[in-house]
Amino acid sequence: MPAPALAPERPAAPRPLAAVGVAEDGDEVSAAVDTHAPDVVLMDLWMKRIDGVTATRRLRARQNPPEVVVLTTFDSDENILHALRAGAGGFLLQDTPPPEIVDAVRTVAAGDPILSPRITRRLMDRAVTQSDTRERARAALEALSTREHDVVQAAAEGRSNAEIATRLYMSVATVKAHVSSILTKLHLDNRTRIALLAHDAGLA
């Protein structure tokens, strides 16, 4: 007697997603996470008091932290690298279609990273030219003193003047003086360029 045919198993339905809370600014993120215990946080970068990179770094330093997916319009190389180094598991642009955002949340919740295709392409292009760029950046940084190197390193990590002052045991005024000297020596026009140069040199 032939064995009875078995119906194929239905694939498990994806776990439903729910938005459990909203934080208006980066300084409200930790409290919102304490209240709602989300698996994944969608993080903007531009916020008034505490930016998304700092908020991400603080979240990822916690015990059993939620995953973070950056969802933003600010897609400069600096922002991408800062966010990823702060612990973000994904980086999406705000024009990403909603179904792809949902898929990204599920992917990151499962422990896998996700990047917008445009971001992936840019990082690949950056990797191709990184070697030559790194040598030029390191040569430029040789003009700095040891203390100025320390300031550059901290700035590349996205730290504010106050955070740099605390870390390096100096006053905020001294940090500002170092930043001014660095800008002059490297012929740069703002501290964003300092951070990018530091990234190019492989300091962060």
mmCIF file of C-alpha atoms in Angstrom:
data_model
loop_
_atom_site.group_PDB
_atom_site.id
_atom_site.type_symbol
_atom_site.label_atom_id
_atom_site.label_comp_id
_atom_site.label_asym_id
_atom_site.label_seq_id
_atom_site.Cartn_x
_atom_site.Cartn_y
_atom_site.Cartn_z
ATOM 1 C CA MET A 1 0.000 0.000 0.000
ATOM 2 C CA PRO A 2 1.563 3.324 -0.989
ATOM 3 C CA ALA A 3 2.539 5.686 1.810
ATOM 4 C CA PRO A 4 0.163 8.604 2.274
ATOM 5 C CA ALA A 5 1.270 11.822 0.669
ATOM 6 C CA LEU A 6 2.421 14.465 3.108
ATOM 7 C CA ALA A 7 1.435 18.054 2.583
ATOM 8 C CA PRO A 8 4.459 20.373 2.379
ATOM 9 C CA GLU A 9 5.100 22.372 5.493
ATOM 10 C CA ARG A 10 4.048 25.960 5.317
ATOM 11 C CA PRO A 11 6.918 28.413 5.789
ATOM 12 C CA ALA A 12 6.799 30.114 9.141
ATOM 13 C CA ALA A 13 5.181 33.515 8.996
ATOM 14 C CA PRO A 14 7.630 36.346 9.658
ATOM 15 C CA ARG A 15 7.453 37.762 13.134
ATOM 16 C CA PRO A 16 5.183 40.818 13.146
ATOM 17 C CA LEU A 17 6.833 44.153 13.794
ATOM 18 C CA ALA A 18 5.482 46.852 16.055
ATOM 19 C CA ALA A 19 6.656 50.391 16.743
ATOM 20 C CA VAL A 20 6.720 50.531 20.524
ATOM 21 C CA GLY A 21 7.974 54.042 21.171
ATOM 22 C CA VAL A 22 9.462 57.265 19.835
ATOM 23 C CA ALA A 23 12.274 59.446 21.181
ATOM 24 C CA GLU A 24 12.316 63.073 20.088
ATOM 25 C CA ASP A 25 16.057 63.540 20.605
ATOM 26 C CA GLY A 26 19.209 61.527 21.204
ATOM 27 C CA ASP A 27 19.205 62.233 24.934
ATOM 28 C CA GLU A 28 15.810 60.514 25.240
ATOM 29 C CA VAL A 29 16.834 57.281 23.540
ATOM 30 C CA SER A 30 18.180 55.433 26.589
ATOM 31 C CA ALA A 31 15.071 56.129 28.647
ATOM 32 C CA ALA A 32 12.825 55.038 25.777
ATOM 33 C CA VAL A 33 14.793 51.798 25.447
ATOM 34 C CA ASP A 34 14.491 51.206 29.207
ATOM 35 C CA THR A 35 10.717 51.674 28.968
ATOM 36 C CA HIS A 36 9.967 49.705 25.816
ATOM 37 C CA ALA A 37 12.868 47.195 25.502
ATOM 38 C CA PRO A 38 12.905 47.125 21.671
ATOM 39 C CA ASP A 39 14.888 44.593 19.666
ATOM 40 C CA VAL A 40 15.894 47.209 17.084
ATOM 41 C CA VAL A 41 16.144 51.008 17.202
ATOM 42 C CA LEU A 42 15.740 53.082 14.042
ATOM 43 C CA MET A 43 18.113 55.992 14.613
ATOM 44 C CA ASP A 44 18.316 59.329 12.839
ATOM 45 C CA LEU A 45 21.686 61.092 12.840
ATOM 46 C CA TRP A 46 20.664 64.728 13.027
ATOM 47 C CA MET A 47 19.094 65.632 16.378
ATOM 48 C CA LYS A 48 19.256 68.856 18.344
ATOM 49 C CA ARG A 49 20.966 67.938 21.615
ATOM 50 C CA ILE A 50 22.640 64.552 21.211
ATOM 51 C CA ASP A 51 23.321 63.257 17.716
ATOM 52 C CA GLY A 52 22.493 59.775 16.503
ATOM 53 C CA VAL A 53 26.100 58.559 16.468
ATOM 54 C CA THR A 54 26.571 59.427 20.148
ATOM 55 C CA ALA A 55 23.189 57.910 21.030
ATOM 56 C CA THR A 56 24.120 54.749 19.117
ATOM 57 C CA ARG A 57 27.475 54.468 20.869
ATOM 58 C CA ARG A 58 25.807 54.833 24.264
ATOM 59 C CA LEU A 59 23.167 52.222 23.453
ATOM 60 C CA ARG A 60 25.671 49.696 22.162
ATOM 61 C CA ALA A 61 27.782 50.089 25.319
ATOM 62 C CA ARG A 62 24.907 48.796 27.455
ATOM 63 C CA GLN A 63 24.436 45.223 28.568
ATOM 64 C CA ASN A 64 22.185 43.346 26.116
ATOM 65 C CA PRO A 65 21.805 46.367 23.839
ATOM 66 C CA PRO A 66 19.234 46.581 21.053
ATOM 67 C CA GLU A 67 20.440 46.512 17.480
ATOM 68 C CA VAL A 68 20.571 49.899 15.738
ATOM 69 C CA VAL A 69 19.661 50.721 12.155
ATOM 70 C CA VAL A 70 20.536 54.263 11.091
ATOM 71 C CA LEU A 71 17.833 55.736 8.859
ATOM 72 C CA THR A 72 18.895 59.157 7.640
ATOM 73 C CA THR A 73 19.334 61.586 4.770
ATOM 74 C CA PHE A 74 22.920 62.369 5.844
ATOM 75 C CA ASP A 75 25.032 59.936 3.847
ATOM 76 C CA SER A 76 28.513 61.463 3.901
ATOM 77 C CA ASP A 77 31.417 59.051 4.297
ATOM 78 C CA GLU A 78 32.055 60.558 7.724
ATOM 79 C CA ASN A 79 28.515 59.820 8.912
ATOM 80 C CA ILE A 80 28.560 56.289 7.531
ATOM 81 C CA LEU A 81 31.883 55.407 9.162
ATOM 82 C CA HIS A 82 31.031 57.076 12.462
ATOM 83 C CA ALA A 83 27.695 55.252 12.671
ATOM 84 C CA LEU A 84 29.166 51.866 11.830
ATOM 85 C CA ARG A 85 32.054 52.322 14.263
ATOM 86 C CA ALA A 86 29.574 53.370 16.957
ATOM 87 C CA GLY A 87 27.958 49.943 16.589
ATOM 88 C CA ALA A 88 25.118 50.427 14.116
ATOM 89 C CA GLY A 89 24.166 47.184 12.437
ATOM 90 C CA GLY A 90 22.627 48.898 9.442
ATOM 91 C CA PHE A 91 22.693 52.161 7.514
ATOM 92 C CA LEU A 92 19.743 53.060 5.304
ATOM 93 C CA LEU A 93 18.798 56.240 3.494
ATOM 94 C CA GLN A 94 15.385 57.739 4.154
ATOM 95 C CA ASP A 95 14.266 57.211 0.572
ATOM 96 C CA THR A 96 14.498 53.439 1.141
ATOM 97 C CA PRO A 97 11.083 51.883 0.341
ATOM 98 C CA PRO A 98 9.159 50.900 3.510
ATOM 99 C CA PRO A 99 9.133 47.145 2.687
ATOM 100 C CA GLU A 100 12.944 47.242 2.462
ATOM 101 C CA ILE A 101 13.141 49.029 5.815
ATOM 102 C CA VAL A 102 11.013 46.263 7.357
ATOM 103 C CA ASP A 103 13.277 43.615 5.805
ATOM 104 C CA ALA A 104 16.343 45.480 7.118
ATOM 105 C CA VAL A 105 14.940 45.542 10.652
ATOM 106 C CA ARG A 106 14.381 41.784 10.529
ATOM 107 C CA THR A 107 17.840 41.194 9.058
ATOM 108 C CA VAL A 108 19.611 43.237 11.744
ATOM 109 C CA ALA A 109 17.473 41.709 14.498
ATOM 110 C CA ALA A 110 18.749 38.319 13.309
ATOM 111 C CA GLY A 111 22.337 39.505 13.763
ATOM 112 C CA ASP A 112 23.230 40.283 10.158
ATOM 113 C CA PRO A 113 24.375 43.745 8.955
ATOM 114 C CA ILE A 114 22.550 45.654 6.230
ATOM 115 C CA LEU A 115 23.568 48.630 4.099
ATOM 116 C CA SER A 116 21.760 50.550 1.381
ATOM 117 C CA PRO A 117 23.111 49.519 -2.031
ATOM 118 C CA ARG A 118 24.401 53.045 -2.652
ATOM 119 C CA ILE A 119 26.262 52.959 0.660
ATOM 120 C CA THR A 120 27.815 49.586 -0.203
ATOM 121 C CA ARG A 121 28.997 50.919 -3.562
ATOM 122 C CA ARG A 122 30.589 53.964 -1.959
ATOM 123 C CA LEU A 123 32.391 51.908 0.660
ATOM 124 C CA MET A 124 33.686 49.603 -2.066
ATOM 125 C CA ASP A 125 34.933 52.586 -4.070
ATOM 126 C CA ARG A 126 36.556 53.962 -0.949
ATOM 127 C CA ALA A 127 38.317 50.664 -0.290
ATOM 128 C CA VAL A 128 39.787 50.656 -3.815
ATOM 129 C CA THR A 129 41.486 54.009 -3.303
ATOM 130 C CA GLN A 130 42.117 53.655 0.432
ATOM 131 C CA SER A 131 45.758 52.581 0.266
ATOM 132 C CA ASP A 132 47.011 55.627 -1.636
ATOM 133 C CA THR A 133 44.736 57.932 0.336
ATOM 134 C CA ARG A 134 45.990 56.500 3.635
ATOM 135 C CA GLU A 135 49.608 57.212 2.812
ATOM 136 C CA ARG A 136 48.841 60.828 1.908
ATOM 137 C CA ALA A 137 46.759 61.325 5.051
ATOM 138 C CA ARG A 138 49.438 59.843 7.321
ATOM 139 C CA ALA A 139 52.072 62.048 5.722
ATOM 140 C CA ALA A 140 49.926 65.126 6.392
ATOM 141 C CA LEU A 141 49.424 64.172 10.057
ATOM 142 C CA GLU A 142 53.168 63.986 10.627
ATOM 143 C CA ALA A 143 53.114 67.795 10.931
ATOM 144 C CA LEU A 144 51.197 67.520 14.213
ATOM 145 C CA SER A 145 52.475 67.237 17.767
ATOM 146 C CA THR A 146 51.722 64.170 19.885
ATOM 147 C CA ARG A 147 48.982 66.029 21.779
ATOM 148 C CA GLU A 148 47.435 67.237 18.540
ATOM 149 C CA HIS A 149 47.406 63.631 17.330
ATOM 150 C CA ASP A 150 45.451 62.733 20.471
ATOM 151 C CA VAL A 151 42.895 65.449 19.690
ATOM 152 C CA VAL A 152 42.604 64.270 16.087
ATOM 153 C CA GLN A 153 42.024 60.697 17.271
ATOM 154 C CA ALA A 154 39.241 61.778 19.621
ATOM 155 C CA ALA A 155 37.640 64.036 17.015
ATOM 156 C CA ALA A 156 37.637 61.137 14.548
ATOM 157 C CA GLU A 157 35.598 59.151 17.073
ATOM 158 C CA GLY A 158 32.932 61.863 16.946
ATOM 159 C CA ARG A 159 33.620 63.281 20.406
ATOM 160 C CA SER A 160 32.658 66.838 21.321
ATOM 161 C CA ASN A 161 35.172 69.375 22.643
ATOM 162 C CA ALA A 162 33.913 68.743 26.172
ATOM 163 C CA GLU A 163 34.294 64.970 25.778
ATOM 164 C CA ILE A 164 37.800 65.406 24.353
ATOM 165 C CA ALA A 165 38.725 67.668 27.267
ATOM 166 C CA THR A 166 37.556 65.062 29.788
ATOM 167 C CA ARG A 167 39.305 62.215 27.997
ATOM 168 C CA LEU A 168 42.629 64.042 27.593
ATOM 169 C CA TYR A 169 42.579 65.852 30.967
ATOM 170 C CA MET A 170 42.636 69.350 29.544
ATOM 171 C CA SER A 171 40.312 72.340 29.468
ATOM 172 C CA VAL A 172 37.801 72.923 26.690
ATOM 173 C CA ALA A 173 39.686 76.110 25.809
ATOM 174 C CA THR A 174 42.873 74.075 25.353
ATOM 175 C CA VAL A 175 41.028 71.621 23.114
ATOM 176 C CA LYS A 176 39.762 74.506 20.985
ATOM 177 C CA ALA A 177 43.289 75.887 20.727
ATOM 178 C CA HIS A 178 44.584 72.496 19.582
ATOM 179 C CA VAL A 179 41.790 72.220 17.008
ATOM 180 C CA SER A 180 42.633 75.690 15.678
ATOM 181 C CA SER A 181 46.320 74.754 15.424
ATOM 182 C CA ILE A 182 45.457 71.493 13.647
ATOM 183 C CA LEU A 183 43.281 73.311 11.108
ATOM 184 C CA THR A 184 46.096 75.751 10.392
ATOM 185 C CA LYS A 185 48.825 73.105 10.072
ATOM 186 C CA LEU A 186 46.741 70.843 7.837
ATOM 187 C CA HIS A 187 45.198 73.670 5.786
ATOM 188 C CA LEU A 188 41.664 72.530 6.605
ATOM 189 C CA ASP A 189 38.579 74.673 7.042
ATOM 190 C CA ASN A 190 36.550 72.768 9.658
ATOM 191 C CA ARG A 191 36.780 69.897 12.154
ATOM 192 C CA THR A 192 34.728 67.626 9.916
ATOM 193 C CA ARG A 193 37.674 67.626 7.553
ATOM 194 C CA ILE A 194 39.928 66.711 10.483
ATOM 195 C CA ALA A 195 37.803 63.641 11.199
ATOM 196 C CA LEU A 196 37.765 62.598 7.544
ATOM 197 C CA LEU A 197 41.538 62.941 7.306
ATOM 198 C CA ALA A 198 41.899 60.844 10.442
ATOM 199 C CA HIS A 199 39.667 58.156 8.958
ATOM 200 C CA ASP A 200 41.712 58.227 5.755
ATOM 201 C CA ALA A 201 44.865 57.752 7.851
ATOM 202 C CA GLY A 202 43.289 54.749 9.589
ATOM 203 C CA LEU A 203 43.186 56.352 13.031
ATOM 204 C CA ALA A 204 39.529 55.436 13.692
#
